[in-house]
PDB file of C-alpha atoms in Angstrom:
ATOM      1  CA  THR A  11       0.474  23.249 -48.206  1.00  0.00           C
ATOM      2  CA  MET A  12       1.242  23.612 -44.567  1.00  0.00           C
ATOM      3  CA  GLY A  13      -0.191  20.881 -42.746  1.00  0.00           C
ATOM      4  CA  THR A  14      -0.580  20.382 -38.638  1.00  0.00           C
ATOM      5  CA  LEU A  15       2.526  18.980 -36.662  1.00  0.00           C
ATOM      6  CA  ASN A  16       2.580  16.332 -33.388  1.00  0.00           C
ATOM      7  CA  ARG A  17       4.859  17.203 -30.873  1.00  0.00           C
ATOM      8  CA  ASN A  18       4.366  15.421 -27.356  1.00  0.00           C
ATOM      9  CA  GLY A  19       3.199  17.717 -24.366  1.00  0.00           C
ATOM     10  CA  TYR A  20       2.287  20.621 -26.461  1.00  0.00           C
ATOM     11  CA  THR A  21      -1.065  21.897 -29.040  1.00  0.00           C
ATOM     12  CA  PHE A  22       0.223  22.823 -32.422  1.00  0.00           C
ATOM     13  CA  THR A  23      -1.009  26.529 -32.724  1.00  0.00           C
ATOM     14  CA  GLY A  24       0.094  27.377 -36.428  1.00  0.00           C
ATOM     15  CA  TRP A  25       2.799  28.725 -38.184  1.00  0.00           C
ATOM     16  CA  GLN A  26       4.188  32.260 -37.865  1.00  0.00           C
ATOM     17  CA  ILE A  27       6.462  34.359 -39.789  1.00  0.00           C
ATOM     18  CA  THR A  28       9.405  34.725 -37.724  1.00  0.00           C
ATOM     19  CA  SER A  29      12.290  36.257 -39.442  1.00  0.00           C
ATOM     20  CA  GLY A  30      12.419  38.814 -42.368  1.00  0.00           C
ATOM     21  CA  GLY A  31       8.576  39.333 -41.702  1.00  0.00           C
ATOM     22  CA  SER A  32       5.931  40.833 -39.238  1.00  0.00           C
ATOM     23  CA  GLY A  33       5.825  37.854 -36.293  1.00  0.00           C
ATOM     24  CA  THR A  34       2.345  37.331 -37.935  1.00  0.00           C
ATOM     25  CA  PHE A  35       0.451  34.075 -38.251  1.00  0.00           C
ATOM     26  CA  VAL A  36       0.587  32.438 -41.773  1.00  0.00           C
ATOM     27  CA  VAL A  37      -2.718  31.663 -43.068  1.00  0.00           C
ATOM     28  CA  GLY A  38      -4.017  30.383 -46.530  1.00  0.00           C
ATOM     29  CA  THR A  39      -4.171  34.066 -48.160  1.00  0.00           C
ATOM     30  CA  THR A  40      -0.636  35.433 -46.624  1.00  0.00           C
ATOM     31  CA  LYS A  41       1.324  36.634 -49.667  1.00  0.00           C
ATOM     32  CA  VAL A  42       5.430  36.020 -49.919  1.00  0.00           C
ATOM     33  CA  THR A  43       6.784  39.157 -50.082  1.00  0.00           C
ATOM     34  CA  GLY A  44      10.450  37.887 -50.075  1.00  0.00           C
ATOM     35  CA  PRO A  45      12.782  35.525 -48.141  1.00  0.00           C
ATOM     36  CA  MET A  46      11.576  34.495 -44.659  1.00  0.00           C
ATOM     37  CA  THR A  47      11.175  32.031 -41.800  1.00  0.00           C
ATOM     38  CA  ILE A  48       8.191  30.258 -41.310  1.00  0.00           C
ATOM     39  CA  THR A  49       8.283  28.785 -37.402  1.00  0.00           C
ATOM     40  CA  ALA A  50       5.878  26.371 -35.921  1.00  0.00           C
ATOM     41  CA  GLN A  51       4.088  27.587 -32.892  1.00  0.00           C
ATOM     42  CA  TRP A  52       3.549  25.504 -29.905  1.00  0.00           C
ATOM     43  CA  THR A  53       1.485  25.938 -26.679  1.00  0.00           C
ATOM     44  CA  PRO A  54       2.273  23.663 -23.548  1.00  0.00           C
ATOM     45  CA  LYS A  55      -0.811  21.413 -22.543  1.00  0.00           C
ATOM     46  CA  SER A  56      -2.320  22.527 -19.918  1.00  0.00           C
ATOM     47  CA  THR A  57      -4.937  19.708 -19.368  1.00  0.00           C
ATOM     48  CA  ILE A  58      -2.563  17.052 -17.751  1.00  0.00           C
ATOM     49  CA  LYS A  59      -4.046  15.671 -14.517  1.00  0.00           C
ATOM     50  CA  ALA A  60      -1.538  14.815 -11.947  1.00  0.00           C
ATOM     51  CA  ASP A  61      -3.215  12.722  -9.202  1.00  0.00           C
ATOM     52  CA  PHE A  62      -1.477  12.777  -5.807  1.00  0.00           C
ATOM     53  CA  MET A  63      -1.943   9.310  -4.395  1.00  0.00           C
ATOM     54  CA  MET A  64      -1.567   9.379  -0.854  1.00  0.00           C
ATOM     55  CA  ASN A  65      -0.420   5.311  -0.562  1.00  0.00           C
ATOM     56  CA  ASP A  66      -2.118   5.172   2.625  1.00  0.00           C
ATOM     57  CA  GLY A  67      -2.019   8.728   4.082  1.00  0.00           C
ATOM     58  CA  THR A  68      -4.531  11.492   3.997  1.00  0.00           C
ATOM     59  CA  ASN A  69      -4.736  15.096   3.020  1.00  0.00           C
ATOM     60  CA  THR A  70      -7.858  17.127   3.287  1.00  0.00           C
ATOM     61  CA  VAL A  71      -6.518  20.388   1.019  1.00  0.00           C
ATOM     62  CA  PHE A  72      -6.591  18.025  -2.311  1.00  0.00           C
ATOM     63  CA  ALA A  73      -5.241  14.899  -4.291  1.00  0.00           C
ATOM     64  CA  ALA A  74      -5.223  15.914  -7.888  1.00  0.00           C
ATOM     65  CA  LYS A  75      -4.414  19.117  -9.495  1.00  0.00           C
ATOM     66  CA  THR A  76      -3.997  20.419 -13.301  1.00  0.00           C
ATOM     67  CA  VAL A  77      -0.691  21.114 -14.904  1.00  0.00           C
ATOM     68  CA  THR A  78       1.341  22.270 -17.773  1.00  0.00           C
ATOM     69  CA  TYR A  79       3.695  20.311 -19.786  1.00  0.00           C
ATOM     70  CA  ASP A  80       7.161  21.692 -19.185  1.00  0.00           C
ATOM     71  CA  SER A  81       6.527  23.822 -16.531  1.00  0.00           C
ATOM     72  CA  ASN A  82       6.709  22.839 -12.714  1.00  0.00           C
ATOM     73  CA  TYR A  83       4.225  21.318 -10.582  1.00  0.00           C
ATOM     74  CA  SER A  84       3.561  24.512  -8.353  1.00  0.00           C
ATOM     75  CA  ALA A  85       4.003  26.831 -11.477  1.00  0.00           C
ATOM     76  CA  ALA A  86       0.745  29.346 -12.563  1.00  0.00           C
ATOM     77  CA  PRO A  87      -2.274  29.199 -13.209  1.00  0.00           C
ATOM     78  CA  HIS A  88      -2.796  25.981 -11.621  1.00  0.00           C
ATOM     79  CA  GLY A  89      -0.015  27.122  -8.382  1.00  0.00           C
ATOM     80  CA  ARG A  90       0.181  25.598  -5.175  1.00  0.00           C
ATOM     81  CA  PHE A  91       1.795  22.050  -4.381  1.00  0.00           C
ATOM     82  CA  PRO A  92       0.256  19.771  -1.933  1.00  0.00           C
ATOM     83  CA  VAL A  93       0.482  19.983   1.763  1.00  0.00           C
ATOM     84  CA  ASN A  94       2.455  16.779   3.245  1.00  0.00           C
ATOM     85  CA  PRO A  95      -0.126  14.138   3.865  1.00  0.00           C
ATOM     86  CA  THR A  96      -0.309  12.395   7.212  1.00  0.00           C
ATOM     87  CA  ARG A  97      -0.490   8.713   8.277  1.00  0.00           C
ATOM     88  CA  THR A  98      -0.697   7.545  11.497  1.00  0.00           C
ATOM     89  CA  GLY A  99       2.473   5.916  12.588  1.00  0.00           C
ATOM     90  CA  TYR A 100       4.429   7.128   9.582  1.00  0.00           C
ATOM     91  CA  THR A 101       6.457  10.328   8.464  1.00  0.00           C
ATOM     92  CA  PHE A 102       5.859  11.492   5.608  1.00  0.00           C
ATOM     93  CA  VAL A 103       9.061  11.746   2.979  1.00  0.00           C
ATOM     94  CA  ARG A 104       8.502  12.842  -0.343  1.00  0.00           C
ATOM     95  CA  TRP A 105       6.661  12.477  -3.540  1.00  0.00           C
ATOM     96  CA  THR A 106       7.605  10.420  -6.156  1.00  0.00           C
ATOM     97  CA  THR A 107       6.728   8.857  -9.495  1.00  0.00           C
ATOM     98  CA  ALA A 108       6.300   5.599  -8.291  1.00  0.00           C
ATOM     99  CA  ALA A 109       4.484   3.796  -5.826  1.00  0.00           C
ATOM    100  CA  SER A 110       7.828   2.445  -4.179  1.00  0.00           C
ATOM    101  CA  GLY A 111      10.637   4.282  -5.349  1.00  0.00           C
ATOM    102  CA  GLY A 112      10.690   6.277  -8.154  1.00  0.00           C
ATOM    103  CA  THR A 113      11.946   9.584  -9.047  1.00  0.00           C
ATOM    104  CA  GLN A 114      11.186  12.701  -6.366  1.00  0.00           C
ATOM    105  CA  VAL A 115       8.908  15.389  -7.518  1.00  0.00           C
ATOM    106  CA  THR A 116       8.877  18.984  -5.875  1.00  0.00           C
ATOM    107  CA  GLY A 117       6.904  21.981  -6.664  1.00  0.00           C
ATOM    108  CA  THR A 118       9.910  23.043  -8.555  1.00  0.00           C
ATOM    109  CA  THR A 119       9.983  19.894 -10.424  1.00  0.00           C
ATOM    110  CA  LYS A 120       9.348  19.930 -14.470  1.00  0.00           C
ATOM    111  CA  VAL A 121       6.237  18.248 -15.774  1.00  0.00           C
ATOM    112  CA  THR A 122       7.763  16.005 -18.310  1.00  0.00           C
ATOM    113  CA  GLN A 123       4.612  13.409 -18.312  1.00  0.00           C
ATOM    114  CA  HIS A 124       2.749  13.986 -21.529  1.00  0.00           C
ATOM    115  CA  GLU A 125      -0.578  12.621 -20.068  1.00  0.00           C
ATOM    116  CA  ASP A 126      -2.440  12.122 -16.947  1.00  0.00           C
ATOM    117  CA  HIS A 127       0.116  10.564 -14.717  1.00  0.00           C
ATOM    118  CA  LYS A 128       0.233   9.343 -10.810  1.00  0.00           C
ATOM    119  CA  ILE A 129       2.668  10.876  -8.231  1.00  0.00           C
ATOM    120  CA  TYR A 130       3.024   8.640  -4.816  1.00  0.00           C
ATOM    121  CA  ALA A 131       3.547   9.968  -1.220  1.00  0.00           C
ATOM    122  CA  GLN A 132       6.485   7.876   0.447  1.00  0.00           C
ATOM    123  CA  TRP A 133       6.626   7.002   4.268  1.00  0.00           C
ATOM    124  CA  THR A 134       8.730   5.676   6.720  1.00  0.00           C
ATOM    125  CA  PRO A 135       7.685   4.334   9.842  1.00  0.00           C
ATOM    126  CA  VAL A 136       8.095   5.898  12.895  1.00  0.00           C
ATOM    127  CA  THR A 137      10.709   4.132  15.123  1.00  0.00           C
ATOM    128  CA  GLY A 138      11.882   4.358  18.708  1.00  0.00           C
ATOM    129  CA  ILE A 139       8.416   3.476  20.199  1.00  0.00           C
ATOM    130  CA  VAL A 140       8.854   2.359  23.688  1.00  0.00           C
ATOM    131  CA  ALA A 141       6.865  -1.099  24.615  1.00  0.00           C
ATOM    132  CA  ASN A 142       6.652  -1.775  28.377  1.00  0.00           C
ATOM    133  CA  PHE A 143       6.242  -5.606  28.859  1.00  0.00           C
ATOM    134  CA  ASP A 144       3.828  -6.040  32.213  1.00  0.00           C
ATOM    135  CA  LEU A 145       5.641  -8.903  34.062  1.00  0.00           C
ATOM    136  CA  ASN A 146       2.384  -9.203  35.309  1.00  0.00           C
ATOM    137  CA  TYR A 147       3.689 -10.208  39.083  1.00  0.00           C
ATOM    138  CA  GLY A 148       6.123 -12.515  37.158  1.00  0.00           C
ATOM    139  CA  THR A 149       9.591 -11.739  37.372  1.00  0.00           C
ATOM    140  CA  ASP A 150      12.148 -11.355  34.261  1.00  0.00           C
ATOM    141  CA  PRO A 151      15.090 -13.378  34.119  1.00  0.00           C
ATOM    142  CA  ASN A 152      17.048 -10.677  32.316  1.00  0.00           C
ATOM    143  CA  THR A 153      15.763  -8.290  34.610  1.00  0.00           C
ATOM    144  CA  TYR A 154      13.809  -6.068  31.410  1.00  0.00           C
ATOM    145  CA  ALA A 155      10.677  -5.528  30.466  1.00  0.00           C
ATOM    146  CA  THR A 156      10.931  -2.883  27.355  1.00  0.00           C
ATOM    147  CA  ARG A 157      11.846  -2.925  24.110  1.00  0.00           C
ATOM    148  CA  THR A 158      12.134  -0.139  21.333  1.00  0.00           C
ATOM    149  CA  VAL A 159       9.877  -1.095  18.516  1.00  0.00           C
ATOM    150  CA  THR A 160       8.740   0.237  15.165  1.00  0.00           C
ATOM    151  CA  PHE A 161       5.224   1.111  14.134  1.00  0.00           C
ATOM    152  CA  ASP A 162       3.498  -1.302  12.299  1.00  0.00           C
ATOM    153  CA  ALA A 163       6.556  -3.959  12.733  1.00  0.00           C
ATOM    154  CA  ARG A 164       6.610  -7.510  14.367  1.00  0.00           C
ATOM    155  CA  TYR A 165       7.762  -6.823  18.083  1.00  0.00           C
ATOM    156  CA  ASP A 166      10.345  -9.608  17.668  1.00  0.00           C
ATOM    157  CA  ALA A 167      11.892  -7.862  14.305  1.00  0.00           C
ATOM    158  CA  ALA A 168      14.408  -6.161  15.842  1.00  0.00           C
ATOM    159  CA  GLU A 169      15.256  -8.721  18.402  1.00  0.00           C
ATOM    160  CA  ALA A 170      13.410 -11.276  20.051  1.00  0.00           C
ATOM    161  CA  PHE A 171      10.928 -10.668  22.906  1.00  0.00           C
ATOM    162  CA  PRO A 172      11.966 -10.669  26.477  1.00  0.00           C
ATOM    163  CA  THR A 173      12.831 -13.943  27.695  1.00  0.00           C
ATOM    164  CA  ASP A 174       9.710 -15.395  29.250  1.00  0.00           C
ATOM    165  CA  PRO A 175       8.778 -14.498  32.569  1.00  0.00           C
ATOM    166  CA  THR A 176       8.463 -16.927  35.691  1.00  0.00           C
ATOM    167  CA  ARG A 177       5.716 -16.821  38.440  1.00  0.00           C
ATOM    168  CA  THR A 178       5.639 -19.367  41.192  1.00  0.00           C
ATOM    169  CA  GLY A 179       2.671 -21.500  40.743  1.00  0.00           C
ATOM    170  CA  TYR A 180       1.838 -20.302  37.259  1.00  0.00           C
ATOM    171  CA  THR A 181       2.739 -20.997  33.802  1.00  0.00           C
ATOM    172  CA  PHE A 182       3.674 -18.593  31.307  1.00  0.00           C
ATOM    173  CA  GLU A 183       0.612 -18.331  28.230  1.00  0.00           C
ATOM    174  CA  GLY A 184       2.294 -15.571  26.292  1.00  0.00           C
ATOM    175  CA  TRP A 185       2.371 -11.731  26.144  1.00  0.00           C
ATOM    176  CA  TYR A 186      -0.972 -10.079  25.249  1.00  0.00           C
TER     177      TYR A 186
END
């Protein structure tokens, strides 16, 4: 007797005569008419859910899709890869297989996961933001009052704050 088989990412659909025969599926009443090759037939699973995790970003189109094993992420019938999400102060870089790092995933990447899985947005903070330090009638001994900073980083991450300004008759309390 022929039983069923298991193959990751696929559903067994039956046995089929593929050589020396008619190409029909083998059933219990199929008669042997001579030498033949009988091959297992498989259908890729198409009920695998890929959750696209925004990683603090937003995407108004969708955040999950059904994919088919061994097909690409944009393949029919489920089609269309997600649009790039947005996040205040950050630039979207790519989709990957891990929350931090991992392998890049694009619309043409083959689905190699056998089960439901997650795809993560990766971000880089916006750089080159100009911060103007208002001396509020004080003077800066180094004669500068602007800094270039990175979103979501400490003001002194790249270099120290400007030297504390001075003002006759006042004590400097800090930057606000």
